[in-house]
Short mmCIF file of C-alpha atoms and ligand atoms in Angstrom, two decimals:
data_model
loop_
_atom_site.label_atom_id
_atom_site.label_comp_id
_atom_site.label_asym_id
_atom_site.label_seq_id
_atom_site.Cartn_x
_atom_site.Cartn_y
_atom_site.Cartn_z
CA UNK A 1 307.51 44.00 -22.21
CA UNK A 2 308.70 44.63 -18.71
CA UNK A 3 311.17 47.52 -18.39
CA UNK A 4 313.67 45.58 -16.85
CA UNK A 5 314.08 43.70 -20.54
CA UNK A 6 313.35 47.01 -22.71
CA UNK A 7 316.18 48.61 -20.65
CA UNK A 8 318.57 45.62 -21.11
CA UNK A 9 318.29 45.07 -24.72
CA UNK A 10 317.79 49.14 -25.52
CA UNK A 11 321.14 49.36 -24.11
CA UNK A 12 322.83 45.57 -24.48
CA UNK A 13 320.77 44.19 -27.71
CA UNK A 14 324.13 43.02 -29.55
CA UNK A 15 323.60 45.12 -33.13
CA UNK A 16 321.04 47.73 -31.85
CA UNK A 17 322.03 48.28 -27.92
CA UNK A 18 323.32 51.47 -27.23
CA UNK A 19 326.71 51.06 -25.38
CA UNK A 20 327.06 48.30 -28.27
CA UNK A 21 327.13 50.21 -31.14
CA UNK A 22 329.41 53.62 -29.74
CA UNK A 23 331.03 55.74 -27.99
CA UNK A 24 328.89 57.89 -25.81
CA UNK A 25 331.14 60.10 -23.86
CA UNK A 26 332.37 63.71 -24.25
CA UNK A 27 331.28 67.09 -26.30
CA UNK A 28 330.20 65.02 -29.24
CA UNK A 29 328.97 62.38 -27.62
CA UNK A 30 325.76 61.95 -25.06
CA UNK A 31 327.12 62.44 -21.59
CA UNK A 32 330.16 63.18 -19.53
CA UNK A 33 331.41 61.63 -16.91
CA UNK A 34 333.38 62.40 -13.92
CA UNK A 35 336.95 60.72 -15.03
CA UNK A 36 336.08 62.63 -18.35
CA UNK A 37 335.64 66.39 -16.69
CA UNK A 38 339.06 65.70 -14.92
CA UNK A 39 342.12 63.08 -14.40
CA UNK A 40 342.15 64.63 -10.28
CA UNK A 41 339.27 62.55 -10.12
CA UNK A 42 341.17 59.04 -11.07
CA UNK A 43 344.22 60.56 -9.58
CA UNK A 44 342.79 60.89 -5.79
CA UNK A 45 340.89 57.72 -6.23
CA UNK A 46 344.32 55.97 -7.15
CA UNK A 47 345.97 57.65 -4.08
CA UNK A 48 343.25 55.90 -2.09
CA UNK A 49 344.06 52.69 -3.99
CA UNK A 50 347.09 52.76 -3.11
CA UNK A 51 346.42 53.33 0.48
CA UNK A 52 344.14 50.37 0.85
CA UNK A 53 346.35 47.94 -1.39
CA UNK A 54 349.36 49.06 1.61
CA UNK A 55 346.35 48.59 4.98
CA UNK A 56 346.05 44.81 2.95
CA UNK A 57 350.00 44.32 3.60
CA UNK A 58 350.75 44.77 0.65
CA UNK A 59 349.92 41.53 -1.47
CA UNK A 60 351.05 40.49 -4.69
CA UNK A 61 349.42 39.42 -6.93
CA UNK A 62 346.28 41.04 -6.94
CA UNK A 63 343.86 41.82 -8.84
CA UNK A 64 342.08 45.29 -9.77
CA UNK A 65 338.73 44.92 -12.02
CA UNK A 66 336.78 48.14 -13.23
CA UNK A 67 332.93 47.37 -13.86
CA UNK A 68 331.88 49.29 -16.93
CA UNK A 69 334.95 51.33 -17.65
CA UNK A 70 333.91 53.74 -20.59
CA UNK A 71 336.96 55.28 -22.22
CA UNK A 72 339.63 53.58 -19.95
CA UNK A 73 340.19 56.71 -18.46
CA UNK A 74 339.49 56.18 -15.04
CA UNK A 75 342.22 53.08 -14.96
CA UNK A 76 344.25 54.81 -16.67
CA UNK A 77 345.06 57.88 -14.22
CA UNK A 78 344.74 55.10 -11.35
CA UNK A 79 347.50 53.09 -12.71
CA UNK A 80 349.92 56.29 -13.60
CA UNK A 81 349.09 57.40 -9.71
CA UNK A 82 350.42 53.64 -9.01
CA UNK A 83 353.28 54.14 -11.49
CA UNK A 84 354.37 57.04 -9.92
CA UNK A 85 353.64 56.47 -6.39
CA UNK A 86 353.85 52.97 -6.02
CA UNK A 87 355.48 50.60 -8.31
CA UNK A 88 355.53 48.13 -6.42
CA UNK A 89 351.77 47.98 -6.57
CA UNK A 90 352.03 48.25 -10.28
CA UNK A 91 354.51 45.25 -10.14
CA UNK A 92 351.74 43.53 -8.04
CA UNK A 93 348.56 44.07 -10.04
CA UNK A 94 346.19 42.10 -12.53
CA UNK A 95 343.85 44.75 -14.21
CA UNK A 96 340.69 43.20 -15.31
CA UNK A 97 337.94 45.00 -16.98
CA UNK A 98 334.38 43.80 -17.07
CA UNK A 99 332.93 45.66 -20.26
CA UNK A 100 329.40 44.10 -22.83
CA UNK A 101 330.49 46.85 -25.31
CA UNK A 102 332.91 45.61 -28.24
CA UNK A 103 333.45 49.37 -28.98
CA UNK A 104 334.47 50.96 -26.10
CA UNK A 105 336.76 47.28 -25.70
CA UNK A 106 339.07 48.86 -28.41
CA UNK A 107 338.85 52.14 -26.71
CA UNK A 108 339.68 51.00 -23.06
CA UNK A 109 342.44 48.47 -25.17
CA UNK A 110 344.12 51.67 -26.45
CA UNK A 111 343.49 53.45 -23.41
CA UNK A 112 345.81 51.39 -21.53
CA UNK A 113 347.92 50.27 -24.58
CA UNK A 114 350.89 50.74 -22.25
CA UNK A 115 350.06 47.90 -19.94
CA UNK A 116 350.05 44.44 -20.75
CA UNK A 117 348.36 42.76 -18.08
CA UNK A 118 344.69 43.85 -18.64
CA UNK A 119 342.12 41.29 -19.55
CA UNK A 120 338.54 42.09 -20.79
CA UNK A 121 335.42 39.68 -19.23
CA UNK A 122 331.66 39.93 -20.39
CA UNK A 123 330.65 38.55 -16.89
CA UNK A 124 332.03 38.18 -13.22
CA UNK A 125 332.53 34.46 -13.60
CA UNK A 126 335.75 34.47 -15.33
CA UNK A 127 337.55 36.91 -13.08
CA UNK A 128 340.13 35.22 -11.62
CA UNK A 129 339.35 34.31 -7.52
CA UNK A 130 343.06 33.46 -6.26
CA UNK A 131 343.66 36.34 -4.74
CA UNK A 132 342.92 39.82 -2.73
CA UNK A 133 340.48 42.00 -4.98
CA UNK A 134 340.00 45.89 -5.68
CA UNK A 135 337.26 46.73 -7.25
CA UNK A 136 335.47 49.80 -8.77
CA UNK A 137 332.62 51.02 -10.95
CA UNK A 138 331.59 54.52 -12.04
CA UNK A 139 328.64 54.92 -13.33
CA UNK A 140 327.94 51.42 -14.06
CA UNK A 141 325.24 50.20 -11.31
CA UNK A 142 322.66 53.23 -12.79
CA UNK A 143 322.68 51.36 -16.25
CA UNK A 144 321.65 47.81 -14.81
CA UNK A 145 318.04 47.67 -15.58
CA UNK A 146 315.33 48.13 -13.68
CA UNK A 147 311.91 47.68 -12.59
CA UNK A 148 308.94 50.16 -12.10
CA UNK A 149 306.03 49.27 -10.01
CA UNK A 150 303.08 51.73 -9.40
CA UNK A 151 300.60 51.47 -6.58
CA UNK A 152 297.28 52.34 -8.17
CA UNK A 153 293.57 52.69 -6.02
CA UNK A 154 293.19 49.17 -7.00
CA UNK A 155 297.08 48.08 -5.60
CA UNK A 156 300.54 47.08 -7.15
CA UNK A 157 300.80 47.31 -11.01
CA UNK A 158 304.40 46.95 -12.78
CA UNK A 159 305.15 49.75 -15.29
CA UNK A 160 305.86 47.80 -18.55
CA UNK A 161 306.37 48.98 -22.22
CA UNK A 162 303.32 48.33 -24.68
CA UNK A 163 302.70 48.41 -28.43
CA UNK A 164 303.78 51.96 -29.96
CA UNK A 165 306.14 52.47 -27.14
CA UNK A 166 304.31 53.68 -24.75
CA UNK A 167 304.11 52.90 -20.92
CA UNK A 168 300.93 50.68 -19.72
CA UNK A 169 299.91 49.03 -16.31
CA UNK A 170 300.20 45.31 -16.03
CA UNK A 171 299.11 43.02 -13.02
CA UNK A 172 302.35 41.86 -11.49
CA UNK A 173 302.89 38.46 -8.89
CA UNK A 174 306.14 40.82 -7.32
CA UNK A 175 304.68 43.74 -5.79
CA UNK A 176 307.75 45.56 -3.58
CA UNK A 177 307.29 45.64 -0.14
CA UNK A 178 306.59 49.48 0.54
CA UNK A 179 304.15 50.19 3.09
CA UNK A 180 301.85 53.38 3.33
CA UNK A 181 302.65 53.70 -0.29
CA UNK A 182 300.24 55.88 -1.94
CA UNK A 183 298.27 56.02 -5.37
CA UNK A 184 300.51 57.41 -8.35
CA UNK A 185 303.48 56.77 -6.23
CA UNK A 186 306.25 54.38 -8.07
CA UNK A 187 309.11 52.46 -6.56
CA UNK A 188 312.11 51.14 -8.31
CA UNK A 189 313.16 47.26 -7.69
CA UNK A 190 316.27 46.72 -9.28
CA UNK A 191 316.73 42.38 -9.20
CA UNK A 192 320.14 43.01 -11.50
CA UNK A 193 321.46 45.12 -9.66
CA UNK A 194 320.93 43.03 -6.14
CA UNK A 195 322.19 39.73 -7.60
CA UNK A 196 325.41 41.24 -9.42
CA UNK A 197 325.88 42.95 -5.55
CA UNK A 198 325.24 39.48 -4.33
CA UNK A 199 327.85 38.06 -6.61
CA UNK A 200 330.71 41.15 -5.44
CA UNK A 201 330.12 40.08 -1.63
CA UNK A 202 330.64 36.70 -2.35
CA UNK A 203 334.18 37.63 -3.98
CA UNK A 204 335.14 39.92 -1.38
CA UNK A 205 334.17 37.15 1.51
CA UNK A 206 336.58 34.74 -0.74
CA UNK A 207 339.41 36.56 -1.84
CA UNK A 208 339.29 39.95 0.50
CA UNK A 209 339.18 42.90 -0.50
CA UNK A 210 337.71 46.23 -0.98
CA UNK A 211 334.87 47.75 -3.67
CA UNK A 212 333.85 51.27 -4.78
CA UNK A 213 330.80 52.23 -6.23
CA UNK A 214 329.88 55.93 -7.89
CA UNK A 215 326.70 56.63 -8.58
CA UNK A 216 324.26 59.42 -8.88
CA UNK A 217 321.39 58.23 -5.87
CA UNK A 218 320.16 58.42 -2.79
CA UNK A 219 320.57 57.39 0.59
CA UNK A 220 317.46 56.89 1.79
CA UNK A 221 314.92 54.41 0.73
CA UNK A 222 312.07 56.57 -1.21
CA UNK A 223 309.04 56.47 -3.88
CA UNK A 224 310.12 58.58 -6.83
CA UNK A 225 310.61 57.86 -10.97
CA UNK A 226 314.17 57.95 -11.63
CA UNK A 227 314.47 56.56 -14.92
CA UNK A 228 315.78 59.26 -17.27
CA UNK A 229 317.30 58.81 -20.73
CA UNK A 230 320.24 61.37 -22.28
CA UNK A 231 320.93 62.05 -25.74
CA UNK A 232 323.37 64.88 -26.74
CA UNK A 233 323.16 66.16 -23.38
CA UNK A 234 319.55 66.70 -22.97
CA UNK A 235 317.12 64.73 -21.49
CA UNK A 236 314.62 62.56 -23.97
CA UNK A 237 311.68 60.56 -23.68
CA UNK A 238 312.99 57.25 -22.26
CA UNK A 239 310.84 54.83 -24.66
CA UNK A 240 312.01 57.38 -27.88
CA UNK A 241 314.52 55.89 -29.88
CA UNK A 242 315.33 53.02 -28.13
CA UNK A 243 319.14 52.16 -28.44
CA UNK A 244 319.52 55.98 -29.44
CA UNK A 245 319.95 57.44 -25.86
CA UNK A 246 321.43 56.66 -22.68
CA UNK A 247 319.34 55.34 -19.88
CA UNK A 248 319.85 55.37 -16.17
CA UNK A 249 318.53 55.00 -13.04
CA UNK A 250 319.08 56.34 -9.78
CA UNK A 251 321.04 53.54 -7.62
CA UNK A 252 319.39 53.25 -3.98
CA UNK A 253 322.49 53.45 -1.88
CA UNK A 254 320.30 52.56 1.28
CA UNK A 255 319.65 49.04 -0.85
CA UNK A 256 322.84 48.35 -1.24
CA UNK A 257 323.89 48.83 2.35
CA UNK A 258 321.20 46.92 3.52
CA UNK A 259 322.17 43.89 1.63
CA UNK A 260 326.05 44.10 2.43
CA UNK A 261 324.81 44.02 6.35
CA UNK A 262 322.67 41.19 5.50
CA UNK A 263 325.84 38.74 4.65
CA UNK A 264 328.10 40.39 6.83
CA UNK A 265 330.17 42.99 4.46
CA UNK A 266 331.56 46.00 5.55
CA UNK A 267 330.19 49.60 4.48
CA UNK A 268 332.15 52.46 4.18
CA UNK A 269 330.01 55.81 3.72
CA UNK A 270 327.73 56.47 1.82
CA UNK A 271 328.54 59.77 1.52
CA UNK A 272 328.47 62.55 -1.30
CA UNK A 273 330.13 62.40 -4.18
CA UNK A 274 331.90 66.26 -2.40
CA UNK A 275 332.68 65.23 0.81
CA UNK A 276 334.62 61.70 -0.44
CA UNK A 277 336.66 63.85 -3.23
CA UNK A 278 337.36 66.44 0.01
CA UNK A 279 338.57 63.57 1.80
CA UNK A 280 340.70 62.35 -0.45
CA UNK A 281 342.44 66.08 -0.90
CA UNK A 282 341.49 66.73 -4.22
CA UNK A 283 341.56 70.41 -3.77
CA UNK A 284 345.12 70.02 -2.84
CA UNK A 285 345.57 67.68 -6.18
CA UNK A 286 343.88 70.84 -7.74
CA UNK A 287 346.50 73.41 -6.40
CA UNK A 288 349.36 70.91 -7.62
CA UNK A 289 348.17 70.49 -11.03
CA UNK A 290 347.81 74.56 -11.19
CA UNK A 291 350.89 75.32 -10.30
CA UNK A 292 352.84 73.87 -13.70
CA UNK A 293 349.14 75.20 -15.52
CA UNK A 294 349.00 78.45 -17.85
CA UNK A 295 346.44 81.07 -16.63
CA UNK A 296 343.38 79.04 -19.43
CA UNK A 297 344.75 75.75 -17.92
CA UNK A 298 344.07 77.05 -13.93
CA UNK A 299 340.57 78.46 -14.74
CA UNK A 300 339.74 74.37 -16.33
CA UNK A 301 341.00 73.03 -13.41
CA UNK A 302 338.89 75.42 -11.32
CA UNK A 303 336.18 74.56 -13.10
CA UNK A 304 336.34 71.15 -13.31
CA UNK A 305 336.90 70.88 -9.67
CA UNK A 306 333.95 72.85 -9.10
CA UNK A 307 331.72 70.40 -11.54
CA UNK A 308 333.19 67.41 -9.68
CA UNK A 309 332.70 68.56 -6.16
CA UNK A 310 330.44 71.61 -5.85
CA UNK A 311 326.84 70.45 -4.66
CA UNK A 312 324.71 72.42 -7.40
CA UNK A 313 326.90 69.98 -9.79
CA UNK A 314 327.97 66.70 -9.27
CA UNK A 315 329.20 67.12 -5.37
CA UNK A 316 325.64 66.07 -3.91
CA UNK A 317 323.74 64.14 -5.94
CA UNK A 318 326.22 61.52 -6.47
CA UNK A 319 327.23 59.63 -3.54
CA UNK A 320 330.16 57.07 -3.05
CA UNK A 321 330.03 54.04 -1.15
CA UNK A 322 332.29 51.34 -0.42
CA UNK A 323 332.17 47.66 0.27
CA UNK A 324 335.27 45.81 2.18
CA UNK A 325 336.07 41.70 3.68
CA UNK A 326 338.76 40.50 5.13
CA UNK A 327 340.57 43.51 6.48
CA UNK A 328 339.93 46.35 9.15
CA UNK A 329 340.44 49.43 6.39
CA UNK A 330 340.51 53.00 7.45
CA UNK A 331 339.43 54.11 3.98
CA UNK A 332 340.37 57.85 3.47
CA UNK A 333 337.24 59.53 2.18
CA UNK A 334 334.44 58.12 4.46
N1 LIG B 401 332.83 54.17 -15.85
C1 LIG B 401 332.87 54.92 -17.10
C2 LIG B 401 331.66 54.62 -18.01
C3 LIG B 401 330.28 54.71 -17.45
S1 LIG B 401 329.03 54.34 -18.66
C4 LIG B 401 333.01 56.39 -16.84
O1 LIG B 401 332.81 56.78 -15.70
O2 LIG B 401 333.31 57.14 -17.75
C5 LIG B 401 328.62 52.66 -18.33
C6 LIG B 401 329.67 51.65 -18.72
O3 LIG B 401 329.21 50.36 -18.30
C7 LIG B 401 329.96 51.50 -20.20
O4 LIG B 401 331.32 51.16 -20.36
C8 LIG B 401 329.03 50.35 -20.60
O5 LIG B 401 329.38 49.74 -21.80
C9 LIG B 401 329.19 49.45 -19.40
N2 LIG B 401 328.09 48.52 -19.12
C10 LIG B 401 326.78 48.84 -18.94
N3 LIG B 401 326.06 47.74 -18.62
C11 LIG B 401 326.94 46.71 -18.57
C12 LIG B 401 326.81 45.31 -18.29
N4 LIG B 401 325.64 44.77 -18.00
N5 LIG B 401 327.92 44.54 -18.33
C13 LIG B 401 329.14 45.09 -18.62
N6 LIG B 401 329.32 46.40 -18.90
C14 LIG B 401 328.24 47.20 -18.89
#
């Protein structure tokens, strides 16, 4: 089986797929992510919402749609910035969430119980195109499967999953394009990944608008195995258990710039996951939220600013990169 299937049905198989079947986040779950360490982070990224939705003039309707949304957390602390900041924006918006998982649906539903203009789509084609568009996604491009191909002394072999689990070497028609590769070195193709980017710079060329993507990758286009699989915070075996743990891989950020250029979209950054939450004055959103805090409260806020920012934590290897059409943003940030 190719790994690009084995990844989609270990975590998207309907009764046995991972995301299907749970709810990964937090302590007692798998992993945490960065709206989970904090609400600064959905807070600042709100702010910059906000600023973009004014640069656009302003429009109403819009619409807002969150690829892969977890919890609902992230929207949430976007749309109480919004409340709070800018109801007219509020007044203005159409929340759409793109989400496979029928679990974390009833999670993101009472997550955002308050609001009562949020609809829920399995794919892009039922997102409403009649008007400007904000996007973002957090962690959801590193989940879109992948594929593994492995220059050997005798060329290209793809990286595939055989009987008993295990990984095996098959001929493969699609060799990547990677020159002065050399034997033992793998490279990641991610087709998923490049037509569901396809798909987002086709919306933004039609209806304007601006995207956000957060990711742990790189920036430069490089050999490397970056498939990893998390269970109860540690790292596992990625064929053990499939449907058990959560598997990711690194998003090529270099990729995805490349293929906005291509058709003519905008790209803001990339940058590191640090400098764009710098940017966007979350240290300052720190030494607000401190203020009103008891002395346990300011040490968690310190620390969770330090997990979201600091570069031996999140701050470097996640990088941030935006997408925009239609309009000349100066995205704070980037
Ligand atoms: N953005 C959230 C969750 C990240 S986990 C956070 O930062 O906390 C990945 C999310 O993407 C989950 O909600 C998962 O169910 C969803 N997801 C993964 N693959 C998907 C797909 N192909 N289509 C729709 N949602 C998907």
């Amino acid at each position: 089986m190719r790994l690009d299937r084995f990844m989609d049905l270990a975590l998207g198989h309907p009764v046995h797929g991972y995301y299907m079947t749970r709810d990964p986040f937090g302590r007692a779950g798998d992993f945490t992510t960065a709206p989970e360490i904090s609400q600064m982070f959905g807070e600042v990224i709100g702010a910059l919402f906000v600023e973009i939705w004014r640069q656009m003039g302003a429009p109403s309707p819009f619409h807002l749609l969150e690829c892969g949304p977890g919890r609902g957390t992230l929207m949430a602390d976007m749309l109480r910035v919004m409340s709070k900041s800018a109801p007219d924006m509020l007044a203005a918006v159409n929340v759409h969430m793109l989400e496979m998982s029928p679990v974390l649906k009833i999670r993101q539903a009472e997550t955002l119980a308050a609001y009562n203009n949020v609809t829920w789509h399995e794919d892009l084609s039922t997102v409403p195109a009649d008007a400007p568009l904000l996007l973002i996604g957090n962690e959801f491009l590193d989940a879109l499967p992948i594929r593994q191909f492995i220059m050997t002394e005798d060329g290209w072999r793809e990286r595939a999953v055989g009987a008993g689990l295990q990984f095996v070497e098959i001929e493969t028609p699609d060799a990547p394009l990677f020159r002065g590769a050399k034997p033992g070195e793998i490279y990641e193709l991610v087709p998923a990944r490049a037509k569901f980017m396809q798909e987002i710079f086709k919306r933004l060329q039609a209806q304007g608008g601006f995207s956000l993507w957060l990711d742990y990758g790189y920036t430069k286009p490089s050999a490397g195995d970056t498939l990893q699989a998390l269970r109860g915070h540690k790292y596992v075996p990625v064929l053990e258990d499939p449907g058990q743990a959560d598997i990711t891989a690194h998003v090529d950020f270099s990729a995805l710039a490349a293929a906005a250029k291509a058709v003519d979209i905008y790209s803001h950054g990339p940058v590191t996951q640090g400098e764009f939450l710098r940017g966007l004055a979350v240290e300052a959103r720190a030494a607000a939220l401190s203020v009103k805090a008891s002395a346990a409260q300011q040490e968690d806020i310190e620390k969770a600013l330090r997990r979201l920012t600091h570069s031996d934590e999140m701050g470097a290897l996640f990088k941030v990169i935006g997408f925009s059409s239609g309009y000349d943003f100066n995205a704070p940030g980037f």
